[in-house]
PDB file of C-alpha atoms in Angstrom:
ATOM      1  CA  UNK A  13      33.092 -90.475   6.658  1.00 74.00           C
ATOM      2  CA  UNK A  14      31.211 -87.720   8.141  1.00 78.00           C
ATOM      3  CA  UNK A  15      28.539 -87.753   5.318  1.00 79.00           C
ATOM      4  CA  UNK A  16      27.624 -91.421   6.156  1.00 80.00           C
ATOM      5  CA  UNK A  17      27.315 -90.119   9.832  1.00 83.00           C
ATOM      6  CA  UNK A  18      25.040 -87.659   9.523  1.00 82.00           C
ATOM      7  CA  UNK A  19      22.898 -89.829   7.310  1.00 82.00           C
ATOM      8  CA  UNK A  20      22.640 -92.432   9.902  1.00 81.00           C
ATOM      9  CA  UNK A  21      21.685 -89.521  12.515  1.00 83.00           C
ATOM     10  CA  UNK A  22      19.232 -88.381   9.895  1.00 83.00           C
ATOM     11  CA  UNK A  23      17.909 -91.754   9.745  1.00 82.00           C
ATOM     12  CA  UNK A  24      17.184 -92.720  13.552  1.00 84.00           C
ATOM     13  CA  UNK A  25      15.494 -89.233  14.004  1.00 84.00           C
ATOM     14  CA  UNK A  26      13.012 -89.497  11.072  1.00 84.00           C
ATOM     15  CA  UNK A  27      12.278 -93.156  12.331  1.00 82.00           C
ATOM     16  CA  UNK A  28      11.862 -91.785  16.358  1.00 83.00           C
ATOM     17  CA  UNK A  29       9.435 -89.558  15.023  1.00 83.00           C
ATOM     18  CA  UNK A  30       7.684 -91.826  12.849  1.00 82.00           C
ATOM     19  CA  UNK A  31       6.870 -93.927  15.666  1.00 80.00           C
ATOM     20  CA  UNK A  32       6.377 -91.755  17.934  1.00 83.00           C
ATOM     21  CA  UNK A  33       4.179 -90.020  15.776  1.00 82.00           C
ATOM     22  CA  UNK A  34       1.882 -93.234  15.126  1.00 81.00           C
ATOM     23  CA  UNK A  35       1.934 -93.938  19.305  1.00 79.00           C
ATOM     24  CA  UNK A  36       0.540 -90.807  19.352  1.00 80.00           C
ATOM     25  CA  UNK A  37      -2.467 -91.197  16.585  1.00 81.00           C
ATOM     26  CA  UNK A  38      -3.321 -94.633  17.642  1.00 78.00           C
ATOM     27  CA  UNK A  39      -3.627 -93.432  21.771  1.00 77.00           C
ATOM     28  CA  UNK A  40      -1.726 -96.045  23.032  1.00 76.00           C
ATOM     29  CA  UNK A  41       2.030 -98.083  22.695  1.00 76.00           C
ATOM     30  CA  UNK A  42       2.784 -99.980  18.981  1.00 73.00           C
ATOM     31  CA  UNK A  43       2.836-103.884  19.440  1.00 80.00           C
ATOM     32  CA  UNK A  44       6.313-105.405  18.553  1.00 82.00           C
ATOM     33  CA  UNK A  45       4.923-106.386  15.249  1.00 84.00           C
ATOM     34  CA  UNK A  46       4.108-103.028  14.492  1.00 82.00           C
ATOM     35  CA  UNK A  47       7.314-101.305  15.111  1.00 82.00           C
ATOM     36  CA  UNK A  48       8.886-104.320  12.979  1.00 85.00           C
ATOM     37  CA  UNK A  49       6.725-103.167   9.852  1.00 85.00           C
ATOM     38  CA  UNK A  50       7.204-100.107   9.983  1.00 82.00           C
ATOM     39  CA  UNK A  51      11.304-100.700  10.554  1.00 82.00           C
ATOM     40  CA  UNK A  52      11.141-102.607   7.208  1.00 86.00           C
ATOM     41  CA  UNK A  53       8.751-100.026   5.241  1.00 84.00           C
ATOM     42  CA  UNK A  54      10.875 -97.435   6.268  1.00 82.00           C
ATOM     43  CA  UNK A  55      14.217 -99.372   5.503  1.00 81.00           C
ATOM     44  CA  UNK A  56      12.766 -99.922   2.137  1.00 84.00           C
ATOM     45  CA  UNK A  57      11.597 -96.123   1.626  1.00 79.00           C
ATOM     46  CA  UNK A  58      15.223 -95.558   2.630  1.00 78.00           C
ATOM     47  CA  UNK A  59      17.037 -97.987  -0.243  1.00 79.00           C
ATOM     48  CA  UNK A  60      14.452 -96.601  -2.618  1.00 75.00           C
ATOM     49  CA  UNK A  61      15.999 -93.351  -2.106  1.00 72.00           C
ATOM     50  CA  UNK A  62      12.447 -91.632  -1.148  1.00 63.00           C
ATOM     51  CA  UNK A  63      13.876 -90.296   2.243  1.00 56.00           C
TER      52      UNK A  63
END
């Protein structure tokens, strides 16, 4: 139970900063749309088993 916790914790961080992180390359706040892709590329990164 705890293992599937702390993967979950693991998850939301690493996506935080990936946003975050491309907010603060691009200058300026991600459209909708772009949060969305990069939900879905990193949800598929995620199944792959890359992260």
């Amino acid at each position: 139970m705890w293992y599937i916790f702390i993967i979950l914790i693991k998850l939301i961080l690493s996506l935080i900063i990936t946003i975050w992180a491309t907010m603060f390359v691009r200058g300026r706040e991600l459209t909708e749309t772009e949060i969305w892709i990069i939900l879905i590329v990193f949800l598929w990164l995620y199944s792959m088993g890359v992260i």
